[in-house]
GROMACS .gro file of C-alpha atoms in nm:
model
  235
    1MET     CA    1   0.000   0.000   0.000
    2ASN     CA    2   0.279   0.240   0.094
    3GLY     CA    3   0.463   0.149  -0.225
    4GLU     CA    4   0.154   0.230  -0.432
    5ARG     CA    5   0.120   0.566  -0.258
    6SER     CA    6   0.487   0.648  -0.319
    7THR     CA    7   0.456   0.556  -0.684
    8ALA     CA    8   0.142   0.766  -0.717
    9ALA     CA    9   0.311   1.063  -0.552
   10MET     CA   10   0.612   1.035  -0.781
   11SER     CA   11   0.386   1.007  -1.085
   12THR     CA   12   0.195   1.315  -0.975
   13GLY     CA   13   0.520   1.506  -0.929
   14PHE     CA   14   0.655   1.406  -1.269
   15TYR     CA   15   0.321   1.489  -1.430
   16TYR     CA   16   0.334   1.836  -1.279
   17LEU     CA   17   0.685   1.893  -1.414
   18LYS     CA   18   0.565   1.790  -1.759
   19SER     CA   19   0.246   1.995  -1.750
   20PRO     CA   20   0.222   2.304  -1.974
   21ASN     CA   21   0.180   2.537  -1.676
   22ALA     CA   22   0.491   2.401  -1.506
   23ARG     CA   23   0.699   2.430  -1.823
   24ALA     CA   24   0.580   2.785  -1.880
   25SER     CA   25   0.653   2.884  -1.520
   26LEU     CA   26   0.996   2.723  -1.537
   27LYS     CA   27   1.091   2.920  -1.848
   28SER     CA   28   0.973   3.251  -1.707
   29PHE     CA   29   1.115   3.204  -1.357
   30LYS     CA   30   1.374   3.460  -1.247
   31TYR     CA   31   1.565   3.419  -0.924
   32SER     CA   32   1.547   3.695  -0.667
   33GLY     CA   33   1.731   3.675  -0.339
   34THR     CA   34   1.847   3.894  -0.052
   35ASP     CA   35   2.115   3.800   0.200
   36ASP     CA   36   2.152   4.044   0.489
   37SER     CA   37   2.434   3.850   0.656
   38TYR     CA   38   2.733   4.070   0.731
   39LEU     CA   39   2.954   3.762   0.712
   40TYR     CA   40   2.832   3.704   0.358
   41LYS     CA   41   2.860   4.067   0.249
   42ILE     CA   42   3.204   4.132   0.398
   43ILE     CA   43   3.384   3.798   0.360
   44LEU     CA   44   3.203   3.513   0.186
   45SER     CA   45   3.066   3.692  -0.119
   46PRO     CA   46   3.389   3.885  -0.198
   47LEU     CA   47   3.589   3.563  -0.153
   48ALA     CA   48   3.363   3.372  -0.391
   49GLY     CA   49   3.379   3.655  -0.644
   50PHE     CA   50   3.759   3.665  -0.625
   51LEU     CA   51   3.787   3.290  -0.682
   52VAL     CA   52   3.546   3.300  -0.976
   53ASP     CA   53   3.712   3.598  -1.142
   54ASN     CA   54   4.071   3.480  -1.097
   55PHE     CA   55   4.077   3.102  -1.072
   56THR     CA   56   3.765   2.962  -1.238
   57PRO     CA   57   3.773   2.906  -1.616
   58SER     CA   58   3.464   3.009  -1.808
   59THR     CA   59   3.444   2.658  -1.952
   60ILE     CA   60   3.338   2.515  -1.615
   61ALA     CA   61   2.961   2.487  -1.580
   62PRO     CA   62   2.809   2.637  -1.263
   63ASN     CA   63   2.639   2.308  -1.175
   64THR     CA   64   2.978   2.135  -1.196
   65ILE     CA   65   3.095   2.363  -0.915
   66THR     CA   66   2.782   2.280  -0.716
   67LEU     CA   67   2.825   1.906  -0.765
   68PHE     CA   68   3.196   1.918  -0.686
   69GLY     CA   69   3.127   2.086  -0.353
   70PHE     CA   70   2.847   1.844  -0.272
   71CYS     CA   71   3.082   1.550  -0.329
   72PHE     CA   72   3.288   1.663  -0.030
   73MET     CA   73   2.978   1.639   0.187
   74ILE     CA   74   2.885   1.298   0.048
   75ILE     CA   75   3.232   1.172   0.137
   76ALA     CA   76   3.190   1.316   0.487
   77LEU     CA   77   2.855   1.139   0.522
   78LEU     CA   78   3.005   0.807   0.411
   79LEU     CA   79   3.283   0.851   0.666
   80THR     CA   80   3.023   0.879   0.943
   81PHE     CA   81   2.868   0.550   0.830
   82TRP     CA   82   3.209   0.382   0.817
   83LEU     CA   83   3.398   0.526   1.114
   84CYS     CA   84   3.116   0.656   1.334
   85PRO     CA   85   2.820   0.419   1.284
   86ASN     CA   86   2.692   0.459   1.641
   87LEU     CA   87   2.737   0.839   1.641
   88ASP     CA   88   2.915   0.828   1.980
   89ASP     CA   89   3.203   0.598   1.885
   90GLU     CA   90   3.497   0.682   2.113
   91ASP     CA   91   3.753   0.542   1.871
   92ALA     CA   92   3.650   0.766   1.582
   93PRO     CA   93   3.968   0.925   1.438
   94ARG     CA   94   4.013   1.296   1.498
   95TRP     CA   95   4.124   1.359   1.140
   96MET     CA   96   3.770   1.272   1.034
   97PHE     CA   97   3.628   1.567   1.226
   98LEU     CA   98   3.889   1.798   1.078
   99TYR     CA   99   3.782   1.678   0.734
  100PHE     CA  100   3.419   1.746   0.826
  101GLY     CA  101   3.501   2.110   0.904
  102ILE     CA  102   3.703   2.155   0.586
  103ALA     CA  103   3.432   1.989   0.375
  104MET     CA  104   3.167   2.224   0.512
  105LEU     CA  105   3.374   2.532   0.436
  106ILE     CA  106   3.452   2.406   0.085
  107TYR     CA  107   3.085   2.338   0.017
  108GLN     CA  108   2.989   2.680   0.150
  109THR     CA  109   3.246   2.854  -0.070
  110LEU     CA  110   3.163   2.660  -0.385
  111ASP     CA  111   2.791   2.710  -0.322
  112ASN     CA  112   2.854   3.085  -0.324
  113MET     CA  113   3.069   3.054  -0.636
  114ASP     CA  114   2.825   2.869  -0.861
  115GLY     CA  115   2.580   3.157  -0.892
  116LYS     CA  116   2.859   3.404  -0.964
  117GLN     CA  117   2.999   3.166  -1.226
  118ALA     CA  118   2.654   3.142  -1.386
  119ARG     CA  119   2.631   3.520  -1.413
  120LYS     CA  120   2.990   3.542  -1.537
  121THR     CA  121   2.927   3.292  -1.818
  122GLY     CA  122   2.569   3.400  -1.887
  123SER     CA  123   2.445   3.048  -1.820
  124SER     CA  124   2.193   3.118  -1.544
  125SER     CA  125   1.883   2.901  -1.575
  126PRO     CA  126   1.588   2.790  -1.361
  127LEU     CA  127   1.700   2.427  -1.390
  128GLY     CA  128   2.046   2.524  -1.265
  129LEU     CA  129   1.887   2.695  -0.967
  130LEU     CA  130   1.672   2.388  -0.905
  131PHE     CA  131   1.983   2.170  -0.903
  132ASP     CA  132   2.161   2.411  -0.669
  133HIS     CA  133   1.877   2.427  -0.419
  134GLY     CA  134   1.827   2.052  -0.445
  135CYS     CA  135   2.188   1.996  -0.340
  136ASP     CA  136   2.139   2.245  -0.058
  137ALA     CA  137   1.837   2.050   0.067
  138LEU     CA  138   2.028   1.721   0.061
  139ASN     CA  139   2.324   1.888   0.226
  140VAL     CA  140   2.110   1.978   0.526
  141SER     CA  141   2.055   1.606   0.592
  142CYS     CA  142   2.426   1.535   0.546
  143GLY     CA  143   2.515   1.810   0.789
  144ILE     CA  144   2.276   1.679   1.054
  145ASN     CA  145   2.440   1.336   1.060
  146ILE     CA  146   2.786   1.495   1.066
  147ILE     CA  147   2.701   1.716   1.366
  148LEU     CA  148   2.548   1.424   1.557
  149CYS     CA  149   2.871   1.232   1.504
  150THR     CA  150   3.087   1.534   1.583
  151CYS     CA  151   2.916   1.588   1.918
  152ALA     CA  152   2.904   1.213   1.991
  153VAL     CA  153   2.529   1.211   2.051
  154ALA     CA  154   2.423   0.866   2.171
  155ARG     CA  155   2.170   0.692   1.949
  156SER     CA  156   1.957   0.631   2.257
  157ASN     CA  157   1.919   1.006   2.309
  158VAL     CA  158   1.616   1.026   2.085
  159VAL     CA  159   1.501   1.370   2.206
  160LEU     CA  160   1.830   1.542   2.128
  161ILE     CA  161   1.860   1.366   1.792
  162PHE     CA  162   1.507   1.473   1.703
  163TRP     CA  163   1.569   1.840   1.782
  164THR     CA  164   1.905   1.833   1.607
  165MET     CA  165   1.734   1.695   1.296
  166ILE     CA  166   1.451   1.945   1.271
  167SER     CA  167   1.641   2.257   1.385
  168PRO     CA  168   1.807   2.319   1.044
  169GLN     CA  169   1.529   2.165   0.838
  170ILE     CA  170   1.249   2.392   0.959
  171PRO     CA  171   1.422   2.722   0.864
  172PHE     CA  172   1.517   2.578   0.525
  173TYR     CA  173   1.159   2.470   0.459
  174MET     CA  174   1.011   2.797   0.584
  175ALA     CA  175   1.247   3.007   0.370
  176SER     CA  176   1.155   2.802   0.062
  177TRP     CA  177   0.787   2.823   0.146
  178GLU     CA  178   0.811   3.199   0.190
  179GLU     CA  179   0.990   3.228  -0.145
  180SER     CA  180   0.702   3.051  -0.321
  181TYR     CA  181   0.472   3.337  -0.216
  182THR     CA  182   0.701   3.640  -0.215
  183HIS     CA  183   0.915   3.525  -0.512
  184THR     CA  184   1.225   3.632  -0.318
  185LEU     CA  185   1.454   3.416  -0.109
  186TYR     CA  186   1.530   3.624   0.198
  187LEU     CA  187   1.813   3.535   0.437
  188PRO     CA  188   1.829   3.741   0.758
  189THR     CA  189   2.135   3.883   0.929
  190LEU     CA  190   2.204   3.550   1.098
  191ASN     CA  191   2.121   3.250   0.883
  192GLY     CA  192   2.209   2.886   0.827
  193PRO     CA  193   2.399   2.900   0.496
  194ASN     CA  194   2.644   3.153   0.637
  195GLU     CA  195   2.676   3.170   1.015
  196GLY     CA  196   2.520   2.827   1.064
  197VAL     CA  197   2.768   2.648   0.840
  198LEU     CA  198   3.058   2.840   0.995
  199LEU     CA  199   2.945   2.743   1.345
  200ALA     CA  200   2.905   2.379   1.243
  201SER     CA  201   3.254   2.372   1.091
  202LEU     CA  202   3.400   2.524   1.409
  203MET     CA  203   3.232   2.250   1.612
  204CYS     CA  204   3.397   1.992   1.386
  205PHE     CA  205   3.737   2.154   1.436
  206VAL     CA  206   3.686   2.152   1.814
  207SER     CA  207   3.617   1.778   1.806
  208GLY     CA  208   3.916   1.729   1.577
  209VAL     CA  209   4.151   1.908   1.817
  210LEU     CA  210   4.005   1.835   2.161
  211GLY     CA  211   3.808   1.517   2.092
  212THR     CA  212   3.436   1.450   2.118
  213SER     CA  213   3.465   1.422   2.497
  214PHE     CA  214   3.473   1.804   2.500
  215TRP     CA  215   3.097   1.812   2.445
  216GLU     CA  216   3.040   1.604   2.758
  217LEU     CA  217   3.181   1.881   2.977
  218PHE     CA  218   2.866   2.090   2.966
  219HIS     CA  219   2.497   2.075   2.883
  220LEU     CA  220   2.280   2.358   2.760
  221TYR     CA  221   2.012   2.226   2.991
  222ASP     CA  222   2.224   2.300   3.299
  223SER     CA  223   2.232   2.671   3.216
  224LEU     CA  224   1.856   2.710   3.183
  225PRO     CA  225   1.668   2.895   3.454
  226THR     CA  226   1.520   2.678   3.724
  227VAL     CA  227   1.166   2.756   3.612
  228LEU     CA  228   1.228   2.628   3.260
  229ALA     CA  229   1.424   2.331   3.384
  230GLY     CA  230   1.108   2.192   3.538
  231VAL     CA  231   0.914   2.187   3.213
  232ILE     CA  232   1.181   2.107   2.953
  233PRO     CA  233   1.288   1.741   2.926
  234LYS     CA  234   1.649   1.684   3.014
  235LEU     CA  235   1.854   1.624   2.698
   0.00000   0.00000   0.00000
């Protein structure tokens, strides 16, 4: 029954993509976005522009840059399955966490570069944007597993795993939902693609240098006011 529903849903989705209205909307779609992050404006965007203008040949397709960056995250995800299958494995090598941090920063940089490369080469397209945002959506799931491994969250800690999973997914979904109505992707001063990725990479570097036992030294719960501590489940 579930298989029939999944097949029906996929068929409906493919039918929509092939419908005349969808094709017309896809051709006329124009991306509009605003990023108010100071980190993006002062550091990340100028860095991406510099790399595109000085080190990226015009023969490289923007989606190739996107896919190349995403491959680093796929490798990181596979490493968690191989070397950190229980999420809180004490014998996980520290170099893995250092790679996690580097992979996140590489993905972030290349994700900022692909759009600039598209404008540089005049190859911007709605399908390219769809591919870019699709990789971003998948990257959120990759990042969640990486952070759970980096902080050595026990698989039995279902509550913490649940909140860790939905915390980045909800803002991503809400921003995409808002864009469907306003036709503009708005990122506030503090947002996931910029400050969030940077924070996650720093957490990986901390585990790479100090070990995952560092995260056992404190709990956010312990710093909550006594009133809230009585109503919030202990993580």
